Short mmCIF file of C-alpha atoms in Angstrom, two decimals:
data_model
loop_
_atom_site.label_atom_id
_atom_site.label_comp_id
_atom_site.label_asym_id
_atom_site.label_seq_id
_atom_site.Cartn_x
_atom_site.Cartn_y
_atom_site.Cartn_z
CA MET A 1 -31.82 22.78 24.06
CA ALA A 2 -33.48 22.48 27.46
CA ALA A 3 -31.69 19.21 28.02
CA LEU A 4 -28.38 20.85 27.29
CA VAL A 5 -29.04 23.62 29.78
CA SER A 6 -30.45 21.40 32.52
CA SER A 7 -27.52 19.03 32.27
CA SER A 8 -25.11 21.86 32.89
CA SER A 9 -26.83 23.01 36.06
CA CYS A 10 -25.20 20.23 38.05
CA PRO A 11 -21.68 19.75 36.69
CA ASN A 12 -21.07 16.14 37.55
CA GLY A 13 -24.60 14.79 37.37
CA ILE A 14 -24.62 14.54 41.22
CA ASN A 15 -27.13 16.44 43.28
CA SER A 16 -26.64 18.15 46.62
CA LYS A 17 -27.41 14.92 48.48
CA GLY A 18 -24.70 13.01 46.65
CA LYS A 19 -27.20 11.10 44.50
CA ARG A 20 -26.62 10.63 40.82
CA ASN A 21 -28.95 12.74 38.64
CA ARG A 22 -30.37 10.79 35.73
CA ARG A 23 -30.65 13.68 33.32
CA TYR A 24 -30.24 13.34 29.61
CA PHE A 25 -26.58 13.30 28.56
CA PRO A 26 -26.01 15.73 25.65
CA GLY A 27 -23.32 13.41 24.31
CA TRP A 28 -26.07 11.30 22.76
CA THR A 29 -27.16 14.33 20.75
CA MET A 30 -23.56 14.82 19.60
CA LEU A 31 -23.44 11.13 18.67
CA GLY A 32 -26.55 11.55 16.52
CA ILE A 33 -25.06 14.58 14.79
CA ALA A 34 -21.81 12.65 14.19
CA ALA A 35 -23.78 9.78 12.63
CA ALA A 36 -25.68 12.25 10.45
CA GLY A 37 -22.39 13.86 9.43
CA GLN A 38 -20.95 10.53 8.33
CA PHE A 39 -24.14 9.73 6.41
CA MET A 40 -24.11 13.12 4.71
CA SER A 41 -20.47 12.80 3.68
CA ALA A 42 -21.91 10.78 0.76
CA PRO A 43 -21.52 13.48 -1.97
CA GLY A 44 -17.73 13.15 -1.59
CA GLN A 45 -17.65 9.35 -1.43
CA SER A 46 -16.99 6.99 -4.32
CA TYR A 47 -20.09 4.86 -3.70
CA SER A 48 -22.30 7.93 -4.21
CA ILE A 49 -20.57 9.24 -7.33
CA ALA A 50 -20.61 5.78 -8.97
CA ALA A 51 -24.28 6.17 -9.93
CA LEU A 52 -23.57 9.59 -11.48
CA LYS A 53 -20.44 8.75 -13.45
CA ASP A 54 -21.81 7.45 -16.75
CA PRO A 55 -24.66 9.99 -17.09
CA MET A 56 -22.24 12.83 -16.39
CA ARG A 57 -19.69 11.49 -18.88
CA ASP A 58 -22.34 11.19 -21.59
CA THR A 59 -23.63 14.74 -21.08
CA LEU A 60 -20.22 16.37 -20.76
CA ARG A 61 -18.65 14.16 -23.47
CA VAL A 62 -15.76 13.23 -21.21
CA SER A 63 -13.77 10.03 -21.67
CA GLU A 64 -13.43 7.39 -18.96
CA THR A 65 -9.76 8.29 -18.60
CA ASP A 66 -10.37 12.03 -18.23
CA PHE A 67 -13.17 11.47 -15.73
CA SER A 68 -10.96 9.13 -13.67
CA LEU A 69 -8.04 11.56 -13.79
CA ALA A 70 -10.25 14.38 -12.51
CA TYR A 71 -11.50 12.16 -9.70
CA GLY A 72 -7.99 10.96 -8.84
CA PHE A 73 -6.69 14.53 -8.77
CA ALA A 74 -9.49 15.49 -6.39
CA THR A 75 -8.62 12.57 -4.13
CA LEU A 76 -5.02 13.80 -3.88
CA VAL A 77 -6.27 17.30 -3.08
CA SER A 78 -8.42 15.78 -0.31
CA ALA A 79 -5.42 13.92 1.12
CA ALA A 80 -3.39 17.14 1.16
CA LEU A 81 -6.12 19.16 2.90
CA VAL A 82 -7.28 16.70 5.57
CA PRO A 83 -4.43 17.59 7.99
CA VAL A 84 -5.29 21.29 7.51
CA PHE A 85 -8.93 20.64 8.37
CA GLY A 86 -7.78 18.65 11.39
CA ARG A 87 -5.84 21.61 12.76
CA LEU A 88 -8.80 23.93 12.13
CA VAL A 89 -11.17 21.63 14.03
CA ASP A 90 -8.74 21.46 16.95
CA ARG A 91 -8.59 25.25 17.03
CA PHE A 92 -12.22 26.26 16.40
CA GLY A 93 -14.16 23.14 17.38
CA ALA A 94 -17.00 21.25 15.72
CA ARG A 95 -19.63 23.85 16.66
CA VAL A 96 -18.02 26.29 14.24
CA MET A 97 -16.48 23.93 11.71
CA LEU A 98 -19.22 21.37 11.10
CA PRO A 99 -21.90 23.87 9.95
CA LEU A 100 -19.31 25.70 7.84
CA ILE A 101 -18.12 22.48 6.21
CA ALA A 102 -21.70 21.32 5.60
CA ALA A 103 -22.64 24.66 4.02
CA ALA A 104 -19.53 24.56 1.81
CA LEU A 105 -20.27 20.96 0.79
CA GLY A 106 -23.83 21.95 -0.11
CA ALA A 107 -22.46 24.77 -2.26
CA ALA A 108 -20.00 22.36 -3.91
CA CYS A 109 -22.87 19.99 -4.76
CA PHE A 110 -24.74 22.93 -6.28
CA GLN A 111 -21.66 23.75 -8.37
CA MET A 112 -21.45 20.13 -9.56
CA ALA A 113 -25.03 20.42 -10.81
CA GLN A 114 -23.88 23.28 -13.06
CA ALA A 115 -20.83 21.43 -14.47
CA GLU A 116 -20.34 21.92 -18.21
CA SER A 117 -16.72 21.00 -18.86
CA LEU A 118 -13.79 18.87 -17.76
CA PHE A 119 -12.40 21.83 -15.83
CA ASP A 120 -15.65 22.01 -13.88
CA LEU A 121 -15.15 18.36 -12.91
CA TYR A 122 -11.63 18.99 -11.63
CA PHE A 123 -12.87 22.02 -9.68
CA GLY A 124 -16.07 20.47 -8.33
CA PHE A 125 -14.62 17.06 -7.46
CA SER A 126 -11.79 18.72 -5.54
CA PHE A 127 -14.34 20.44 -3.32
CA VAL A 128 -16.78 17.58 -2.77
CA ARG A 129 -13.97 15.09 -2.09
CA SER A 130 -12.11 17.41 0.30
CA LEU A 131 -15.24 18.51 2.15
CA GLY A 132 -17.20 15.24 2.11
CA GLN A 133 -14.72 12.38 2.19
CA GLY A 134 -12.22 14.43 4.19
CA ALA A 135 -13.42 17.32 6.37
CA LEU A 136 -17.01 16.33 7.23
CA PHE A 137 -16.07 12.77 8.14
CA LEU A 138 -13.13 14.02 10.21
CA VAL A 139 -15.11 16.57 12.23
CA SER A 140 -17.82 13.97 12.93
CA VAL A 141 -15.31 11.56 14.43
CA TRP A 142 -13.63 14.42 16.32
CA LEU A 143 -16.91 15.21 18.07
CA VAL A 144 -17.30 11.61 19.26
CA GLY A 145 -13.74 11.60 20.59
CA GLU A 146 -14.41 14.68 22.71
CA TRP A 147 -17.66 13.48 24.28
CA PHE A 148 -16.77 9.86 25.02
CA GLU A 149 -13.77 8.30 26.74
CA ARG A 150 -14.38 4.96 28.45
CA ARG A 151 -17.02 4.09 25.83
CA ARG A 152 -15.23 5.74 22.93
CA GLY A 153 -14.99 2.56 20.87
CA MET A 154 -18.69 1.75 21.14
CA ALA A 155 -19.66 5.39 20.53
CA THR A 156 -17.50 5.43 17.40
CA ALA A 157 -19.23 2.25 16.23
CA VAL A 158 -22.67 3.82 16.78
CA ALA A 159 -21.71 6.93 14.82
CA GLY A 160 -20.26 4.68 12.13
CA ILE A 161 -23.72 3.24 11.53
CA GLY A 162 -24.43 6.50 9.74
CA GLY A 163 -21.64 5.76 7.29
CA GLY A 164 -22.78 2.15 6.87
CA LEU A 165 -26.36 3.17 6.14
CA SER A 166 -25.06 5.72 3.68
CA VAL A 167 -23.16 3.05 1.74
CA MET A 168 -26.24 0.83 1.61
CA THR A 169 -28.84 3.46 0.67
CA VAL A 170 -27.33 6.46 -1.12
CA PRO A 171 -26.23 4.61 -4.31
CA ILE A 172 -29.75 3.23 -4.71
CA VAL A 173 -31.40 6.62 -4.10
CA ASN A 174 -28.97 8.35 -6.45
CA ASN A 175 -29.67 5.79 -9.18
CA ILE A 176 -33.43 6.34 -8.84
CA LEU A 177 -33.02 10.12 -8.93
CA VAL A 178 -30.73 9.98 -11.97
CA GLU A 179 -33.13 7.77 -13.91
CA SER A 180 -36.15 9.90 -12.98
CA TYR A 181 -34.81 13.46 -12.98
CA GLY A 182 -31.21 13.46 -14.27
CA TRP A 183 -27.81 13.86 -12.65
CA GLN A 184 -28.08 17.65 -12.30
CA THR A 185 -31.17 17.34 -10.11
CA THR A 186 -29.50 14.57 -8.12
CA TRP A 187 -26.64 16.89 -7.20
CA MET A 188 -29.19 19.58 -6.24
CA VAL A 189 -31.01 17.13 -3.98
CA MET A 190 -27.73 16.26 -2.26
CA ALA A 191 -26.96 19.97 -1.80
CA VAL A 192 -30.29 20.55 -0.06
CA ALA A 193 -30.01 17.36 2.00
CA VAL A 194 -26.54 18.15 3.35
CA SER A 195 -27.29 21.79 4.15
CA GLY A 196 -30.72 21.11 5.62
CA THR A 197 -29.59 18.22 7.79
CA LEU A 198 -26.41 19.70 9.26
CA VAL A 199 -26.14 23.50 9.06
CA VAL A 200 -28.94 24.78 11.30
CA PRO A 201 -29.04 21.73 13.64
CA GLY A 202 -25.29 21.99 13.95
CA ILE A 203 -25.42 25.65 14.95
CA LEU A 204 -28.20 25.07 17.50
CA LEU A 205 -27.19 21.75 19.06
CA ILE A 206 -23.45 21.16 18.87
CA ARG A 207 -21.27 21.73 21.91
CA ASP A 208 -17.61 20.98 21.42
CA ARG A 209 -16.82 19.31 24.73
CA PRO A 210 -18.68 18.09 27.81
CA GLU A 211 -16.47 20.38 29.90
CA ASP A 212 -18.18 23.35 28.20
CA LEU A 213 -21.34 22.31 30.06
CA GLY A 214 -19.58 21.32 33.26
CA LEU A 215 -19.88 17.62 32.42
CA HIS A 216 -17.56 14.65 32.07
CA PRO A 217 -16.97 12.53 28.97
CA ASP A 218 -19.37 9.55 28.90
CA GLY A 219 -21.80 11.48 31.08
CA GLY A 220 -20.56 10.13 34.38
CA GLU A 221 -18.37 11.18 37.22
CA ALA A 222 -14.65 10.56 37.14
CA LYS A 223 -13.43 7.31 38.67
CA SER A 224 -10.31 6.77 40.67
CA SER A 225 -7.75 4.21 39.63
CA ALA A 226 -8.75 2.15 42.63
CA GLY A 227 -12.23 1.59 41.23
CA LEU A 228 -15.68 2.87 42.20
CA GLN A 229 -15.78 5.78 44.58
CA SER A 230 -17.85 6.21 47.70
CA ASP A 231 -20.70 8.72 47.96
CA SER A 232 -18.50 11.09 49.94
CA GLU A 233 -15.82 10.94 47.28
CA GLN A 234 -18.42 11.54 44.57
CA THR A 235 -19.72 14.67 46.22
CA SER A 236 -16.24 16.17 46.11
CA LEU A 237 -16.15 15.97 42.32
CA ILE A 238 -17.19 19.52 41.59
CA LYS A 239 -15.09 19.95 38.46
CA PRO A 240 -15.17 17.98 35.21
CA ALA A 241 -12.23 15.72 34.44
CA ILE A 242 -10.48 17.56 31.64
CA THR A 243 -7.66 15.64 30.00
CA ALA A 244 -4.46 17.29 31.18
CA LEU A 245 -2.65 19.22 28.50
CA GLU A 246 0.60 17.47 29.30
CA ASP A 247 -1.09 14.16 28.44
CA SER A 248 -1.75 15.32 24.86
CA TRP A 249 0.89 15.23 22.15
CA SER A 250 1.30 17.74 19.35
CA VAL A 251 1.72 16.54 15.76
CA ASP A 252 5.40 17.42 15.86
CA GLU A 253 5.88 15.32 18.98
CA ALA A 254 3.84 12.43 17.60
CA VAL A 255 5.73 12.13 14.32
CA ARG A 256 8.99 11.84 16.27
CA ASP A 257 7.59 8.84 18.14
CA SER A 258 8.20 5.39 16.61
CA THR A 259 4.77 4.18 17.75
CA PHE A 260 3.13 6.74 15.48
CA TRP A 261 4.71 5.21 12.38
CA LYS A 262 3.86 1.68 13.48
CA LEU A 263 0.23 2.70 13.85
CA LEU A 264 0.34 4.59 10.56
CA SER A 265 1.22 1.37 8.72
CA VAL A 266 -2.34 0.14 9.33
CA PRO A 267 -4.35 2.89 7.56
CA ALA A 268 -1.72 3.03 4.82
CA THR A 269 -2.04 -0.70 4.17
CA ALA A 270 -5.82 -0.76 4.57
CA GLY A 271 -6.15 2.08 2.07
CA LEU A 272 -3.76 0.65 -0.51
CA VAL A 273 -4.56 -3.07 -0.37
CA GLY A 274 -8.23 -2.81 0.57
CA THR A 275 -9.07 -0.32 -2.18
CA GLY A 276 -7.05 -2.24 -4.76
CA LEU A 277 -8.91 -5.48 -4.03
CA VAL A 278 -12.34 -3.84 -4.09
CA PHE A 279 -11.62 -1.83 -7.25
CA HIS A 280 -10.61 -4.96 -9.20
CA GLN A 281 -12.95 -7.40 -7.44
CA VAL A 282 -14.98 -8.35 -10.52
CA ALA A 283 -11.88 -9.15 -12.59
CA LEU A 284 -10.14 -10.96 -9.71
CA PHE A 285 -13.04 -13.33 -9.15
CA ASP A 286 -13.65 -13.75 -12.87
CA GLN A 287 -10.36 -15.66 -12.92
CA HIS A 288 -11.96 -18.17 -10.55
CA GLY A 289 -15.18 -18.59 -12.51
CA LEU A 290 -17.45 -16.18 -10.63
CA SER A 291 -19.75 -13.92 -12.62
CA ALA A 292 -19.73 -10.15 -12.33
CA GLN A 293 -23.08 -10.29 -10.53
CA GLU A 294 -21.70 -12.76 -7.99
CA ALA A 295 -18.56 -10.68 -7.43
CA LEU A 296 -20.61 -7.52 -6.90
CA GLY A 297 -22.93 -9.44 -4.59
CA LEU A 298 -19.92 -10.15 -2.40
CA LEU A 299 -19.48 -6.40 -1.95
CA SER A 300 -23.00 -6.16 -0.55
CA ILE A 301 -22.34 -9.05 1.82
CA GLN A 302 -19.08 -7.41 2.86
CA ALA A 303 -20.79 -4.07 3.60
CA MET A 304 -23.65 -5.67 5.54
CA PHE A 305 -21.32 -7.86 7.60
CA ALA A 306 -19.06 -4.88 8.36
CA THR A 307 -22.07 -2.92 9.59
CA ALA A 308 -23.32 -5.85 11.68
CA MET A 309 -19.90 -6.33 13.27
CA SER A 310 -19.40 -2.66 14.07
CA PHE A 311 -20.89 -3.04 17.56
CA PRO A 312 -18.77 -6.06 18.53
CA ALA A 313 -15.73 -4.26 17.14
CA GLY A 314 -16.57 -1.15 19.18
CA TYR A 315 -17.13 -3.25 22.30
CA LEU A 316 -13.74 -4.92 21.90
CA THR A 317 -12.07 -1.57 21.17
CA ASP A 318 -13.04 -0.42 24.68
CA ARG A 319 -11.66 -3.58 26.31
CA VAL A 320 -8.79 -5.02 24.26
CA PRO A 321 -5.50 -3.20 23.56
CA SER A 322 -5.79 -1.48 20.20
CA ARG A 323 -2.55 -2.91 18.85
CA TYR A 324 -3.88 -6.47 19.15
CA LEU A 325 -7.09 -5.65 17.31
CA LEU A 326 -5.24 -3.79 14.56
CA CYS A 327 -2.84 -6.70 14.18
CA ALA A 328 -5.85 -9.02 13.83
CA ALA A 329 -7.30 -6.74 11.15
CA MET A 330 -4.06 -6.97 9.17
CA ILE A 331 -4.06 -10.77 9.46
CA MET A 332 -7.63 -10.81 8.13
CA LEU A 333 -6.60 -8.63 5.18
CA ALA A 334 -3.68 -10.98 4.45
CA ALA A 335 -5.97 -14.02 4.66
CA ALA A 336 -8.46 -12.38 2.30
CA THR A 337 -5.62 -11.67 -0.14
CA ILE A 338 -4.59 -15.35 -0.04
CA LEU A 339 -8.17 -16.41 -0.76
CA VAL A 340 -8.64 -14.09 -3.73
CA THR A 341 -5.27 -15.23 -5.11
CA THR A 342 -5.89 -18.98 -4.84
CA LEU A 343 -9.61 -19.57 -4.12
CA PRO A 344 -9.42 -23.40 -4.00
CA LEU A 345 -13.24 -23.63 -3.77
CA GLN A 346 -15.76 -21.12 -5.10
CA TRP A 347 -17.81 -21.09 -1.91
CA MET A 348 -14.75 -19.71 -0.13
CA ALA A 349 -15.45 -16.41 -1.86
CA LEU A 350 -18.01 -15.94 0.92
CA ALA A 351 -15.22 -16.33 3.49
CA TYR A 352 -13.32 -13.61 1.61
CA ALA A 353 -16.27 -11.22 1.89
CA LEU A 354 -16.69 -11.93 5.61
CA LEU A 355 -12.98 -11.42 6.30
CA MET A 356 -12.98 -8.12 4.42
CA GLY A 357 -16.10 -7.00 6.26
CA LEU A 358 -14.68 -7.82 9.69
CA HIS A 359 -11.39 -6.19 8.74
CA GLY A 360 -13.27 -3.04 7.75
CA SER A 361 -15.29 -2.90 10.96
CA ILE A 362 -12.10 -3.03 13.07
CA VAL A 363 -10.37 -0.39 10.96
CA ARG A 364 -13.37 1.93 11.22
CA SER A 365 -13.56 1.57 15.01
CA THR A 366 -10.17 0.74 16.51
CA ALA A 367 -8.06 2.52 13.90
CA THR A 368 -10.24 5.60 14.36
CA VAL A 369 -9.99 5.92 18.15
CA VAL A 370 -6.41 4.71 18.62
CA TRP A 371 -5.00 8.15 17.80
CA ILE A 372 -6.88 9.98 20.54
CA ASN A 373 -6.37 7.09 22.98
CA TYR A 374 -2.61 7.17 22.39
CA TYR A 375 -1.96 10.87 21.86
CA GLY A 376 -4.74 12.68 23.74
CA ARG A 377 -7.58 15.07 22.93
CA THR A 378 -5.91 18.44 22.45
CA HIS A 379 -4.51 17.76 18.97
CA GLN A 380 -6.65 14.79 17.95
CA GLY A 381 -7.89 16.46 14.76
CA ALA A 382 -4.42 17.29 13.48
CA ILE A 383 -2.94 13.88 14.33
CA ARG A 384 -5.89 11.96 12.95
CA GLY A 385 -5.80 14.19 9.87
CA VAL A 386 -2.27 13.01 9.10
CA ALA A 387 -3.36 9.38 9.45
CA TRP A 388 -6.37 9.88 7.20
CA ALA A 389 -4.30 11.70 4.60
CA VAL A 390 -2.05 8.65 4.38
CA MET A 391 -5.08 6.36 4.12
CA ILE A 392 -6.65 8.47 1.38
CA LEU A 393 -3.36 8.57 -0.51
CA GLY A 394 -3.11 4.78 -0.22
CA ALA A 395 -6.65 4.43 -1.52
CA ALA A 396 -5.84 6.68 -4.48
CA LEU A 397 -2.84 4.52 -5.41
CA GLY A 398 -4.41 1.16 -4.56
CA PRO A 399 -5.86 0.23 -7.99
CA PHE A 400 -2.62 0.88 -9.90
CA PRO A 401 -0.40 -2.08 -8.82
CA LEU A 402 -3.01 -4.62 -9.92
CA ALA A 403 -3.71 -2.71 -13.15
CA TYR A 404 0.00 -2.55 -13.99
CA SER A 405 0.47 -6.22 -13.14
CA ILE A 406 -2.26 -7.43 -15.51
CA ASP A 407 -1.07 -5.11 -18.28
CA ALA A 408 2.64 -5.92 -17.91
CA VAL A 409 2.65 -9.68 -17.33
CA GLY A 410 -0.94 -10.71 -18.02
CA SER A 411 -1.61 -11.77 -14.42
CA TYR A 412 -2.67 -10.22 -11.14
CA ALA A 413 -0.49 -12.65 -9.18
CA PRO A 414 2.69 -10.51 -8.83
CA ALA A 415 0.75 -7.57 -7.39
CA LEU A 416 -1.30 -9.86 -5.16
CA TYR A 417 1.87 -11.36 -3.69
CA GLY A 418 3.03 -7.84 -2.91
CA PHE A 419 -0.36 -7.07 -1.40
CA LEU A 420 0.03 -10.15 0.81
CA ILE A 421 3.38 -8.99 2.21
CA LEU A 422 2.19 -5.50 3.18
CA PRO A 423 -0.47 -6.45 5.79
CA LEU A 424 1.87 -9.05 7.29
CA LEU A 425 4.57 -6.41 7.79
CA ALA A 426 2.01 -3.91 9.11
CA GLY A 427 0.66 -6.55 11.51
CA ILE A 428 4.12 -7.19 12.92
CA ALA A 429 4.76 -3.45 13.26
CA VAL A 430 1.50 -2.61 15.00
CA TRP A 431 1.80 -5.59 17.38
CA THR A 432 4.80 -3.80 18.89
CA ALA A 433 3.05 -0.40 19.01
CA THR A 434 2.76 -0.02 22.76
CA PRO A 435 1.23 3.22 24.11
CA PRO A 436 3.81 6.00 23.78
CA VAL A 437 5.66 7.48 26.72
CA ARG A 438 6.93 11.03 26.44
CA GLN A 439 10.64 11.30 27.09
CA ARG A 440 11.36 13.55 30.06
#
């Protein structure tokens, strides 16, 4: 707290002699909270619930179909509510919303521990999916977008490490807890973990924007378009550089802009195609002679490579136009689809995992910050909420084309050919998505 106060005593980090003060930048604290928020979104994520599914089904005597329908319904509820949460975060800020969301998610986990019927699953899943997968993840990314500007891509990558660590550790921890203490206790542990990690620290530490403390995004002084400023110019910077309101677009303005829909094709395609491939990965590689263990091992390689490449992806996001990186991500997804369809050599399954991992790292960095970079800070939660709703909806529908294809014609090939076309079209669309210009 002292660091937060001391940083605000000199608005631009420049002392009375024009020298730069090297005080701690509170944005790093916000970055840590954002990473913790992404990690603690686990109760609403599929990788966390996977370890709980079979024990819960056995206790509640629920069929695989009923369990999946309850989970799918909750995913659709999450997609519908994400834009609402986005507007609330824009209005009230992360300092209010993040502790509230964390407390509500903890309560939802507690409710899941008491589940006794199929109705309880519909009710509980709707809350943990909406609050974990949707709201908590959204508010964490929102906080990063407010505190960082020039280094927004790298900061997003750093915060994303929390999500990557969550994917790698939470399923293992949940499995151990379920085997040792049961699924009810596992949900209780998650309730305590989420509430204890985020509620009180969030109330005490979060500040919505650097301007609230008289600071600039990134922790430095504003720079002129001509480059570095002289000491005399620096001393004149007595006010923080707040993004002008006229530079920010509302949701209504954004959806009337063609660039918005070109950008939206990327999360829609990533959600639909990416989720479909991962959901059916074991069966898809079984056609090429790979065992279930080998196919699942590819998922681990994919997750580790995506985490390792998050920093390079964040670095490039700050230096390369977003549309080029997003186009590259779509090309990688198309190439991965070709490999899983044909797989001329078994060792090329490793190339598939690496392509999917690199694709994921770009989507999690570039596709996250492009909305605020293109449409400004004022309505970033609402605009990003629309994009995430589309991505979640795509993820909910992703497994069905491949399932229908194998049931209807006995082959995954027709659906895979369709999956191949989608990222190619999205790549072409996003390549032309130049930064929007408001019509005067």
